[in-house]
Amino acid sequence: MIVTMVSMPDGATTCVSLSEARQRLATDRFLLLDVELPEEEGPEDEPLARRLGLDAEELAWFGSRGESARAEFLGDLAGFVVPVAQDARVAHVHALAGERFVVIAHRGRTVLASDITNHLRRERPHDAVATLFLLLQEALATFRRAAVQALLQVEELEDGMFEERRPAQIYRLSQLRRRAALLHHALLPYLQVVEEMITRRMMSRDFPVERQRLAQEFQRAARLVLADTESLQEATRRAFASYGSLVAGEQNGVINRLTIVSVIFLPLSFLTGFFGMNFTFLTDELESRAVFWLLAVGLQVIVLVAAFYVLHRTRAWRRMRDEE
């Protein structure tokens, strides 16, 4: 376990022991505590909240593995399980906020834990609640960056399809579609529970005006990020439809060529089959060389000329010529 303390508002970071962190939580006026938990959790481990001196019974979930999206008030504390878009997966960061502190816990390293310190140094929030909303906003920013990056990749793939269609493109599109579904599946339940909690608090008369402003900014950012993920989903659907249209267009071109070949060779096949029959007129009457050349070659030339004329007057020939 690695415990990092961020002194506020200057943003100085210090690695401390668990006992020192517990003491500072009880005495400091304003601090941020980052707890990096080991990837593997022992069955006998005491709940993290109790080890930090936060003895509320409702905090047994804090730091536990496998918790779903959460946003709730617990007396003087607010508890969150915040999804964070990280590389090809979605991690979850647990956060507790009181009037004097914010504690975040996560398994292994996350992009949120490394980025939030830099934001704190720049923004210098004046209290723990402002720090909490900054943390929530940064978590949303990870989804926005992931969605925009994936959206650009989808657009590049779609442009590349119209230049040259390759099987690898459909495989990459499938990956991006799964990525879009993962982002949306992780983000939507979280935004729903946070929206419910914020709406209830904003309806309270004792909710400060400054905190109402922070909550409204978060709600606006949440709607934009959700729109970005939905745009990514729509873009992947459109790219799949474009790929299917290109495949269908190529199949139509093949069918048109086969149609043209059939128009040319079916009459020739009929003539060949007809004059290959051994009936009396052919065997007794058509014996001269001139008649042979007239029927064997002349008729086929006439049929070919007629077939090409008909094809030239139809849309299939013009469509095939335009495609090439």
Coordinates of N, CA and C in Angstrom, one line a residue, residues 51-286:
R51 N -9.1 1.5 8.9 CA -7.7 1.6 9.0 C -7.3 3.1 9.0
L52 N -8.1 3.9 8.3 CA -7.9 5.4 8.2 C -8.6 6.1 9.3
G53 N -9.2 5.4 10.2 CA -9.9 6.1 11.3 C -11.3 6.6 11.0
L54 N -11.8 6.2 9.9 CA -13.2 6.5 9.5 C -14.1 5.3 9.8
D55 N -14.7 5.4 10.9 CA -15.4 4.2 11.5 C -16.8 4.1 11.1
A56 N -17.3 4.8 10.1 CA -18.7 4.7 9.8 C -19.0 3.3 9.2
E57 N -20.0 2.6 9.6 CA -20.3 1.3 9.2 C -20.7 1.3 7.7
E58 N -21.2 2.4 7.2 CA -21.6 2.4 5.8 C -20.4 2.5 4.8
L59 N -19.2 2.5 5.4 CA -18.0 2.7 4.5 C -17.3 1.4 4.3
A60 N -17.9 0.3 4.5 CA -17.3 -1.0 4.3 C -16.9 -1.2 2.8
W61 N -17.6 -0.6 1.9 CA -17.3 -0.7 0.5 C -16.1 0.0 0.1
F62 N -15.6 1.0 0.9 CA -14.5 1.9 0.4 C -13.2 1.1 0.3
G63 N -12.7 1.1 -0.9 CA -11.4 0.4 -1.2 C -11.6 -1.1 -1.6
S64 N -12.9 -1.6 -1.6 CA -13.1 -3.0 -1.9 C -13.1 -3.1 -3.4
R65 N -12.8 -4.3 -3.9 CA -12.7 -4.6 -5.3 C -14.1 -5.0 -5.8
G66 N -14.4 -4.6 -7.0 CA -15.6 -5.0 -7.7 C -16.8 -4.1 -7.4
E67 N -16.6 -3.0 -6.8 CA -17.8 -2.1 -6.5 C -18.3 -1.4 -7.8
S68 N -19.6 -1.3 -7.9 CA -20.2 -0.6 -9.0 C -20.2 0.9 -8.8
A69 N -20.7 1.6 -9.8 CA -20.8 3.1 -9.6 C -21.7 3.4 -8.4
R70 N -21.2 4.4 -7.7 CA -21.8 4.8 -6.4 C -21.7 6.3 -6.2
A71 N -22.8 6.9 -5.7 CA -22.7 8.4 -5.3 C -23.8 8.5 -4.2
E72 N -23.3 8.8 -3.0 CA -24.3 8.9 -1.8 C -23.7 9.8 -0.7
F73 N -24.6 10.4 0.1 CA -24.2 11.1 1.3 C -24.3 10.2 2.5
L74 N -23.3 10.3 3.3 CA -23.3 9.5 4.5 C -23.0 10.4 5.7
G75 N -24.0 11.1 6.1 CA -23.9 12.1 7.2 C -23.1 13.2 6.7
D76 N -21.9 13.4 7.3 CA -21.0 14.5 6.9 C -20.1 14.2 5.7
L77 N -20.2 13.0 5.2 CA -19.3 12.5 4.2 C -20.1 12.2 2.9
A78 N -19.4 12.4 1.8 CA -19.9 12.0 0.5 C -19.0 10.9 -0.1
G79 N -19.6 9.8 -0.5 CA -18.9 8.7 -1.0 C -19.2 8.4 -2.5
F80 N -18.1 8.1 -3.3 CA -18.3 7.9 -4.7 C -17.4 6.7 -5.1
V81 N -17.9 6.0 -6.1 CA -17.1 5.1 -6.9 C -17.1 5.6 -8.3
V82 N -15.9 6.1 -8.8 CA -15.8 6.9 -10.0 C -15.2 6.1 -11.1
P83 N -15.8 5.9 -12.2 CA -15.1 5.2 -13.3 C -14.1 6.1 -14.0
V84 N -13.0 5.6 -14.4 CA -11.9 6.3 -15.1 C -11.5 5.6 -16.3
A85 N -11.6 6.2 -17.5 CA -11.1 5.6 -18.7 C -9.6 5.6 -18.8
Q86 N -9.0 4.4 -18.8 CA -7.6 4.2 -18.8 C -7.1 3.2 -19.8
D87 N -6.4 3.6 -20.8 CA -5.9 2.7 -21.8 C -7.1 2.0 -22.5
A88 N -7.1 0.7 -22.5 CA -8.1 -0.1 -23.1 C -9.1 -0.6 -22.1
R89 N -9.1 -0.1 -20.9 CA -10.1 -0.6 -19.9 C -10.6 0.6 -19.1
V90 N -11.6 0.3 -18.2 CA -12.1 1.3 -17.3 C -11.8 0.9 -15.9
A91 N -11.1 1.7 -15.2 CA -10.8 1.5 -13.8 C -11.8 2.3 -12.9
H92 N -11.8 1.9 -11.6 CA -12.7 2.6 -10.7 C -11.9 3.1 -9.5
V93 N -12.2 4.4 -9.2 CA -11.5 5.1 -8.1 C -12.6 5.4 -7.1
H94 N -12.2 5.0 -5.8 CA -13.1 5.3 -4.7 C -12.8 6.7 -4.1
A95 N -13.7 7.4 -3.8 CA -13.5 8.8 -3.2 C -14.4 9.0 -2.0
L96 N -13.8 9.6 -1.0 CA -14.6 10.1 0.2 C -14.2 11.5 0.4
A97 N -15.3 12.3 0.6 CA -15.0 13.8 0.8 C -15.8 14.2 2.1
G98 N -15.1 14.9 3.0 CA -15.7 15.6 4.1 C -15.5 17.1 4.0
E99 N -15.7 17.8 5.1 CA -15.5 19.2 5.1 C -14.0 19.6 5.1
R100 N -13.1 18.6 5.6 CA -11.7 19.0 5.7 C -10.8 18.1 4.8
F101 N -11.3 17.1 4.2 CA -10.4 16.2 3.5 C -11.1 15.5 2.3
V102 N -10.3 15.0 1.4 CA -10.7 14.1 0.3 C -9.8 13.0 0.3
V103 N -10.3 11.8 0.3 CA -9.5 10.5 0.3 C -9.9 9.8 -1.0
I104 N -8.9 9.4 -1.8 CA -9.2 8.6 -2.9 C -8.4 7.3 -2.8
A105 N -9.0 6.2 -3.2 CA -8.3 4.9 -3.2 C -8.5 4.2 -4.5
H106 N -7.5 3.4 -4.9 CA -7.6 2.7 -6.2 C -6.6 1.5 -6.2
R107 N -6.9 0.6 -7.0 CA -6.0 -0.6 -7.2 C -5.0 -0.3 -8.3
G108 N -3.7 -0.4 -7.9 CA -2.7 0.0 -8.9 C -2.7 1.4 -9.2
R109 N -1.9 1.8 -10.2 CA -1.8 3.2 -10.6 C -2.9 3.5 -11.6
T110 N -3.4 4.7 -11.5 CA -4.4 5.2 -12.5 C -4.0 6.6 -13.0
V111 N -4.5 6.9 -14.2 CA -4.2 8.2 -14.8 C -4.8 9.3 -13.9
L112 N -5.9 9.0 -13.3 CA -6.6 10.1 -12.5 C -5.7 10.5 -11.3
A113 N -5.1 9.5 -10.6 CA -4.3 9.8 -9.5 C -3.1 10.6 -9.8
S114 N -2.5 10.3 -11.0 CA -1.3 11.1 -11.4 C -1.6 12.5 -11.9
D115 N -2.8 12.6 -12.5 CA -3.1 13.9 -13.1 C -3.7 14.9 -12.1
I116 N -4.4 14.4 -11.1 CA -5.1 15.3 -10.2 C -4.2 16.2 -9.4
T117 N -3.0 15.7 -9.1 CA -2.1 16.6 -8.3 C -1.7 17.8 -9.1
N118 N -1.4 17.6 -10.4 CA -1.1 18.7 -11.3 C -2.2 19.7 -11.4
H119 N -3.4 19.2 -11.5 CA -4.6 20.1 -11.5 C -4.8 20.9 -10.2
L120 N -4.5 20.2 -9.1 CA -4.6 20.9 -7.8 C -3.6 22.0 -7.7
R121 N -2.4 21.8 -8.2 CA -1.4 22.9 -8.1 C -1.9 24.1 -9.0
R122 N -2.5 23.8 -10.1 CA -2.9 24.9 -11.0 C -4.2 25.6 -10.5
E123 N -5.2 24.8 -10.1 CA -6.5 25.3 -9.7 C -6.5 25.9 -8.3
R124 N -5.8 25.3 -7.4 CA -5.7 25.6 -6.0 C -7.2 25.8 -5.4
P125 N -7.9 24.7 -5.3 CA -9.3 24.8 -4.7 C -9.2 25.2 -3.3
H126 N -10.3 25.9 -2.9 CA -10.2 26.5 -1.5 C -10.8 25.6 -0.4
D127 N -11.5 24.5 -0.8 CA -11.9 23.6 0.2 C -12.1 22.2 -0.3
A128 N -12.5 21.3 0.5 CA -12.5 19.9 0.1 C -13.6 19.6 -0.9
V129 N -14.7 20.3 -0.8 CA -15.8 20.1 -1.8 C -15.4 20.5 -3.2
A130 N -14.7 21.7 -3.3 CA -14.2 22.1 -4.6 C -13.2 21.1 -5.1
T131 N -12.3 20.5 -4.2 CA -11.4 19.5 -4.6 C -12.1 18.3 -5.1
L132 N -13.2 17.9 -4.5 CA -14.0 16.7 -4.9 C -14.6 17.0 -6.3
F133 N -15.1 18.1 -6.5 CA -15.7 18.4 -7.9 C -14.6 18.5 -8.9
L134 N -13.4 18.9 -8.6 CA -12.3 18.9 -9.5 C -11.9 17.5 -9.8
L135 N -11.9 16.6 -8.8 CA -11.7 15.2 -9.0 C -12.7 14.6 -10.0
L136 N -14.0 14.9 -9.8 CA -15.0 14.3 -10.6 C -14.9 14.8 -12.0
Q137 N -14.6 16.1 -12.2 CA -14.4 16.7 -13.5 C -13.3 16.0 -14.3
E138 N -12.2 15.8 -13.5 CA -11.0 15.1 -14.2 C -11.4 13.7 -14.6
A139 N -12.2 13.0 -13.8 CA -12.6 11.7 -14.2 C -13.4 11.7 -15.5
L140 N -14.3 12.7 -15.6 CA -15.1 12.9 -16.9 C -14.1 13.2 -18.0
A141 N -13.1 14.0 -17.8 CA -12.1 14.3 -18.9 C -11.5 13.1 -19.4
T142 N -11.2 12.1 -18.6 CA -10.6 10.8 -19.2 C -11.5 10.2 -20.2
F143 N -12.8 10.2 -19.9 CA -13.8 9.7 -20.9 C -13.9 10.5 -22.1
R144 N -13.8 11.8 -22.0 CA -13.8 12.7 -23.1 C -12.6 12.5 -24.0
R145 N -11.5 12.4 -23.4 CA -10.3 12.2 -24.2 C -10.3 10.8 -24.9
A146 N -10.8 9.8 -24.2 CA -10.9 8.4 -24.8 C -11.9 8.4 -26.0
A147 N -13.0 9.1 -25.8 CA -14.0 9.1 -26.8 C -13.6 9.9 -28.1
V148 N -12.9 11.0 -27.8 CA -12.5 11.8 -29.0 C -11.4 11.1 -29.7
Q149 N -10.5 10.5 -29.0 CA -9.4 9.7 -29.7 C -10.0 8.6 -30.5
A150 N -10.9 7.8 -30.0 CA -11.5 6.8 -30.7 C -12.3 7.3 -31.9
L151 N -13.0 8.4 -31.7 CA -13.8 9.0 -32.8 C -12.9 9.4 -34.0
L152 N -11.7 10.0 -33.7 CA -10.8 10.3 -34.8 C -10.3 9.1 -35.5
Q153 N -10.1 8.0 -34.8 CA -9.7 6.7 -35.4 C -10.8 6.2 -36.3
V154 N -12.0 6.3 -35.9 CA -13.1 5.8 -36.7 C -13.2 6.6 -38.0
E155 N -13.0 7.9 -37.9 CA -13.1 8.8 -39.1 C -12.0 8.5 -40.0
E156 N -10.7 8.2 -39.5 CA -9.6 7.8 -40.4 C -9.9 6.5 -41.1
L157 N -10.4 5.5 -40.3 CA -10.8 4.3 -41.0 C -11.8 4.4 -42.0
E158 N -12.8 5.3 -41.8 CA -13.9 5.4 -42.8 C -13.4 6.1 -44.0
D159 N -12.4 7.1 -43.9 CA -11.8 7.7 -45.0 C -11.0 6.7 -45.8
G160 N -10.2 5.9 -45.1 CA -9.4 4.9 -45.7 C -10.2 3.8 -46.5
M161 N -11.4 3.5 -46.0 CA -12.3 2.5 -46.7 C -12.6 3.0 -48.1
F162 N -12.9 4.3 -48.3 CA -13.3 4.7 -49.6 C -12.1 4.8 -50.6
E163 N -10.8 4.8 -50.0 CA -9.7 4.8 -50.9 C -9.3 3.3 -51.2
E164 N -9.3 2.5 -50.2 CA -9.0 1.1 -50.4 C -9.6 0.2 -49.3
R165 N -10.5 -0.6 -49.6 CA -11.1 -1.5 -48.6 C -10.3 -2.7 -48.3
R166 N -10.0 -2.9 -46.9 CA -9.2 -4.0 -46.5 C -9.9 -4.7 -45.4
P167 N -9.7 -6.0 -45.2 CA -10.4 -6.8 -44.1 C -9.9 -6.3 -42.8
A168 N -8.7 -5.8 -42.6 CA -8.2 -5.4 -41.3 C -9.1 -4.2 -40.8
Q169 N -9.7 -3.4 -41.7 CA -10.5 -2.3 -41.3 C -11.7 -2.7 -40.5
I170 N -12.4 -3.7 -40.9 CA -13.6 -4.2 -40.2 C -13.2 -4.7 -38.8
Y171 N -12.0 -5.4 -38.7 CA -11.6 -5.8 -37.4 C -11.3 -4.7 -36.5
R172 N -10.6 -3.6 -37.0 CA -10.4 -2.5 -36.1 C -11.7 -1.7 -35.8
L173 N -12.6 -1.7 -36.7 CA -13.9 -1.1 -36.4 C -14.6 -1.8 -35.3
S174 N -14.5 -3.1 -35.3 CA -15.1 -4.0 -34.2 C -14.5 -3.6 -32.9
Q175 N -13.2 -3.4 -32.8 CA -12.6 -3.1 -31.6 C -13.0 -1.7 -31.1
L176 N -13.1 -0.8 -32.0 CA -13.6 0.6 -31.6 C -15.0 0.6 -31.2
R177 N -15.8 -0.3 -31.8 CA -17.2 -0.4 -31.4 C -17.4 -0.9 -30.0
R178 N -16.5 -1.9 -29.7 CA -16.5 -2.5 -28.3 C -16.0 -1.4 -27.3
R179 N -15.0 -0.6 -27.8 CA -14.5 0.4 -26.9 C -15.6 1.5 -26.6
A180 N -16.4 1.8 -27.6 CA -17.5 2.8 -27.4 C -18.5 2.2 -26.4
A181 N -18.9 0.9 -26.6 CA -19.8 0.3 -25.7 C -19.3 0.2 -24.3
L182 N -18.0 0.0 -24.1 CA -17.4 -0.1 -22.8 C -17.5 1.3 -22.1
L183 N -17.2 2.3 -22.8 CA -17.2 3.7 -22.3 C -18.6 4.0 -21.9
H184 N -19.6 3.8 -22.8 CA -21.0 4.1 -22.5 C -21.5 3.3 -21.3
H185 N -21.2 2.0 -21.3 CA -21.7 1.1 -20.2 C -21.2 1.5 -18.9
A186 N -19.9 2.0 -18.8 CA -19.3 2.4 -17.6 C -19.8 3.8 -17.1
L187 N -20.0 4.7 -18.1 CA -20.3 6.1 -17.8 C -21.8 6.3 -17.4
L188 N -22.7 5.7 -18.1 CA -24.1 6.0 -18.0 C -24.6 5.7 -16.6
P189 N -24.4 4.5 -16.0 CA -24.9 4.3 -14.6 C -24.3 5.2 -13.6
Y190 N -23.0 5.6 -13.8 CA -22.4 6.5 -12.8 C -23.0 7.9 -12.9
L191 N -23.3 8.4 -14.1 CA -23.9 9.7 -14.2 C -25.3 9.7 -13.7
Q192 N -26.0 8.6 -13.8 CA -27.4 8.5 -13.3 C -27.4 8.7 -11.8
V193 N -26.5 7.9 -11.1 CA -26.5 8.0 -9.6 C -26.0 9.3 -9.1
V194 N -25.0 9.9 -9.8 CA -24.5 11.2 -9.4 C -25.6 12.3 -9.7
E195 N -26.3 12.2 -10.8 CA -27.4 13.2 -11.1 C -28.4 13.1 -10.0
E196 N -28.8 11.9 -9.6 CA -29.8 11.8 -8.5 C -29.4 12.4 -7.2
M197 N -28.1 12.2 -6.9 CA -27.6 12.7 -5.6 C -27.5 14.2 -5.7
I198 N -27.0 14.8 -6.7 CA -26.8 16.2 -6.9 C -28.2 16.9 -6.9
T199 N -29.1 16.3 -7.6 CA -30.5 16.9 -7.7 C -31.1 17.0 -6.3
R200 N -31.0 15.9 -5.5 CA -31.5 16.0 -4.1 C -30.8 17.0 -3.3
R201 N -29.5 17.2 -3.4 CA -28.8 18.2 -2.6 C -29.2 19.6 -3.1
M202 N -29.3 19.8 -4.4 CA -29.6 21.1 -4.8 C -31.0 21.6 -4.5
M203 N -31.9 20.6 -4.2 CA -33.2 21.0 -3.8 C -33.3 21.4 -2.3
S204 N -32.2 21.1 -1.6 CA -32.2 21.5 -0.2 C -31.9 23.0 0.0
R205 N -32.5 23.6 0.9 CA -32.4 25.1 1.1 C -31.0 25.4 1.7
D206 N -30.4 24.5 2.4 CA -29.1 24.8 3.0 C -27.9 24.5 2.2
F207 N -28.2 24.2 0.9 CA -27.0 23.9 0.0 C -26.5 25.2 -0.5
P208 N -25.2 25.5 -0.2 CA -24.6 26.8 -0.5 C -24.6 27.1 -2.0
V209 N -24.7 28.4 -2.3 CA -24.7 28.8 -3.7 C -23.5 28.4 -4.5
E210 N -22.3 28.5 -3.8 CA -21.1 28.2 -4.5 C -21.0 26.7 -4.9
R211 N -21.5 25.9 -4.0 CA -21.6 24.5 -4.3 C -22.6 24.1 -5.4
Q212 N -23.7 24.9 -5.5 CA -24.6 24.8 -6.5 C -24.0 25.0 -7.9
R213 N -23.1 26.1 -7.9 CA -22.5 26.4 -9.2 C -21.5 25.3 -9.6
L214 N -20.8 24.7 -8.6 CA -19.9 23.6 -8.9 C -20.7 22.4 -9.4
A215 N -21.8 22.1 -8.8 CA -22.7 21.0 -9.2 C -23.2 21.2 -10.6
Q216 N -23.6 22.4 -10.9 CA -24.2 22.7 -12.3 C -23.1 22.6 -13.3
E217 N -21.9 23.0 -13.0 CA -20.8 22.9 -14.0 C -20.5 21.4 -14.2
F218 N -20.5 20.6 -13.2 CA -20.3 19.2 -13.4 C -21.5 18.6 -14.2
Q219 N -22.7 19.0 -14.0 CA -23.8 18.4 -14.8 C -23.7 18.8 -16.3
R220 N -23.2 20.0 -16.5 CA -23.0 20.4 -17.9 C -21.9 19.6 -18.6
A221 N -20.8 19.4 -17.8 CA -19.7 18.6 -18.4 C -20.1 17.2 -18.6
A222 N -20.9 16.6 -17.7 CA -21.4 15.2 -17.8 C -22.2 15.1 -19.0
R223 N -23.1 16.0 -19.3 CA -23.9 15.9 -20.5 C -23.1 15.9 -21.8
L224 N -22.1 16.8 -21.8 CA -21.2 16.9 -23.0 C -20.4 15.6 -23.2
V225 N -19.9 15.0 -22.1 CA -19.1 13.8 -22.2 C -20.0 12.6 -22.6
L226 N -21.2 12.6 -22.1 CA -22.1 11.5 -22.5 C -22.5 11.7 -24.0
A227 N -22.6 12.9 -24.4 CA -22.9 13.2 -25.9 C -21.7 12.7 -26.7
D228 N -20.5 12.9 -26.2 CA -19.3 12.5 -27.0 C -19.3 10.9 -27.1
T229 N -19.6 10.2 -26.0 CA -19.6 8.8 -26.1 C -20.7 8.3 -27.1
E230 N -21.9 8.9 -27.0 CA -22.9 8.5 -27.9 C -22.6 8.9 -29.4
S231 N -21.9 10.0 -29.6 CA -21.4 10.3 -30.9 C -20.4 9.2 -31.4
L232 N -19.6 8.7 -30.5 CA -18.7 7.7 -30.9 C -19.4 6.4 -31.3
Q233 N -20.4 6.1 -30.6 CA -21.2 4.9 -30.9 C -21.9 5.1 -32.3
E234 N -22.4 6.3 -32.5 CA -23.1 6.5 -33.8 C -22.1 6.5 -34.9
A235 N -20.9 7.0 -34.7 CA -19.9 7.0 -35.7 C -19.4 5.6 -36.1
T236 N -19.3 4.7 -35.1 CA -19.0 3.3 -35.4 C -20.1 2.6 -36.2
R237 N -21.4 2.9 -35.8 CA -22.5 2.3 -36.6 C -22.4 2.8 -38.0
R238 N -22.2 4.1 -38.2 CA -22.1 4.7 -39.6 C -21.0 4.1 -40.4
A239 N -19.8 3.9 -39.7 CA -18.7 3.3 -40.4 C -19.0 1.8 -40.8
F240 N -19.7 1.1 -40.0 CA -20.0 -0.3 -40.3 C -21.0 -0.2 -41.5
A241 N -21.9 0.7 -41.5 CA -22.9 0.8 -42.6 C -22.1 1.2 -43.9
S242 N -21.1 2.1 -43.8 CA -20.4 2.5 -45.0 C -19.6 1.3 -45.5
Y243 N -19.0 0.5 -44.6 CA -18.3 -0.7 -45.1 C -19.2 -1.7 -45.8
G244 N -20.4 -1.9 -45.2 CA -21.4 -2.8 -45.8 C -21.9 -2.2 -47.2
S245 N -22.0 -0.9 -47.3 CA -22.4 -0.3 -48.6 C -21.3 -0.6 -49.7
L246 N -20.0 -0.4 -49.2 CA -18.9 -0.7 -50.2 C -18.9 -2.1 -50.6
V247 N -19.1 -3.0 -49.7 CA -19.2 -4.5 -50.1 C -20.3 -4.7 -51.0
A248 N -21.5 -4.1 -50.7 CA -22.6 -4.3 -51.6 C -22.4 -3.7 -53.0
G249 N -21.7 -2.6 -53.0 CA -21.4 -2.0 -54.3 C -20.5 -2.9 -55.1
E250 N -19.5 -3.5 -54.5 CA -18.6 -4.4 -55.2 C -19.3 -5.6 -55.7
Q251 N -20.2 -6.1 -54.9 CA -21.0 -7.3 -55.3 C -21.9 -6.9 -56.5
N252 N -22.5 -5.7 -56.5 CA -23.3 -5.3 -57.6 C -22.5 -5.2 -58.9
G253 N -21.2 -4.7 -58.7 CA -20.4 -4.6 -59.9 C -20.1 -6.0 -60.5
V254 N -19.8 -7.0 -59.6 CA -19.6 -8.4 -60.1 C -20.8 -8.9 -60.8
I255 N -22.0 -8.7 -60.2 CA -23.3 -9.1 -60.8 C -23.5 -8.5 -62.2
N256 N -23.2 -7.2 -62.3 CA -23.3 -6.5 -63.6 C -22.4 -7.1 -64.7
R257 N -21.2 -7.4 -64.3 CA -20.3 -8.1 -65.3 C -20.8 -9.4 -65.7
L258 N -21.3 -10.2 -64.7 CA -21.8 -11.5 -65.1 C -23.0 -11.4 -66.0
T259 N -23.8 -10.3 -65.7 CA -25.0 -10.1 -66.6 C -24.5 -9.8 -68.0
I260 N -23.5 -9.0 -68.2 CA -23.0 -8.6 -69.5 C -22.5 -9.9 -70.2
V261 N -21.7 -10.7 -69.5 CA -21.2 -11.9 -70.1 C -22.3 -12.8 -70.5
S262 N -23.4 -12.9 -69.7 CA -24.5 -13.8 -70.0 C -25.2 -13.3 -71.3
V263 N -25.4 -12.0 -71.4 CA -26.1 -11.4 -72.6 C -25.3 -11.7 -73.8
I264 N -24.0 -11.7 -73.7 CA -23.1 -12.0 -74.9 C -23.1 -13.5 -75.3
F265 N -22.9 -14.3 -74.3 CA -22.7 -15.7 -74.6 C -23.9 -16.6 -74.6
L266 N -25.0 -16.2 -74.0 CA -26.2 -17.0 -74.1 C -26.7 -17.2 -75.5
P267 N -26.9 -16.1 -76.3 CA -27.3 -16.3 -77.7 C -26.3 -17.2 -78.5
L268 N -25.0 -17.0 -78.3 CA -24.0 -17.8 -79.0 C -24.1 -19.3 -78.6
S269 N -24.4 -19.5 -77.3 CA -24.6 -20.9 -76.8 C -25.8 -21.5 -77.5
F270 N -26.9 -20.7 -77.6 CA -28.1 -21.2 -78.3 C -27.8 -21.6 -79.7
L271 N -27.1 -20.7 -80.4 CA -26.8 -21.0 -81.8 C -26.0 -22.3 -82.0
T272 N -25.0 -22.4 -81.1 CA -24.1 -23.5 -81.2 C -24.9 -24.8 -80.9
G273 N -25.8 -24.8 -79.9 CA -26.6 -25.9 -79.6 C -27.6 -26.3 -80.7
F274 N -28.2 -25.2 -81.3 CA -29.2 -25.4 -82.3 C -28.6 -26.1 -83.6
F275 N -27.5 -25.5 -84.0 CA -26.9 -26.1 -85.3 C -26.1 -27.4 -85.0
G276 N -25.9 -27.7 -83.8 CA -25.3 -29.0 -83.5 C -26.2 -30.2 -83.5
M277 N -27.5 -29.9 -83.7 CA -28.5 -31.0 -83.7 C -28.5 -31.7 -85.1
N278 N -28.7 -33.0 -85.1 CA -28.6 -33.8 -86.3 C -30.0 -34.0 -86.9
F279 N -30.7 -33.0 -87.3 CA -32.0 -33.2 -88.0 C -31.8 -33.0 -89.5
T280 N -32.8 -33.4 -90.3 CA -32.7 -33.6 -91.7 C -32.3 -32.4 -92.5
F281 N -32.8 -31.3 -92.1 CA -32.5 -30.0 -92.9 C -31.0 -29.7 -92.8
L282 N -30.5 -29.8 -91.6 CA -29.0 -29.5 -91.5 C -28.2 -30.5 -92.2
T283 N -28.5 -31.7 -92.2 CA -27.6 -32.8 -92.8 C -27.8 -32.9 -94.3
D284 N -29.0 -32.5 -94.8 CA -29.2 -32.7 -96.2 C -29.1 -31.4 -97.0
E285 N -29.5 -30.3 -96.5 CA -29.6 -29.1 -97.3 C -28.4 -28.2 -97.1
L286 N -27.9 -28.1 -95.9 CA -26.8 -27.1 -95.6 C -25.5 -27.8 -95.7

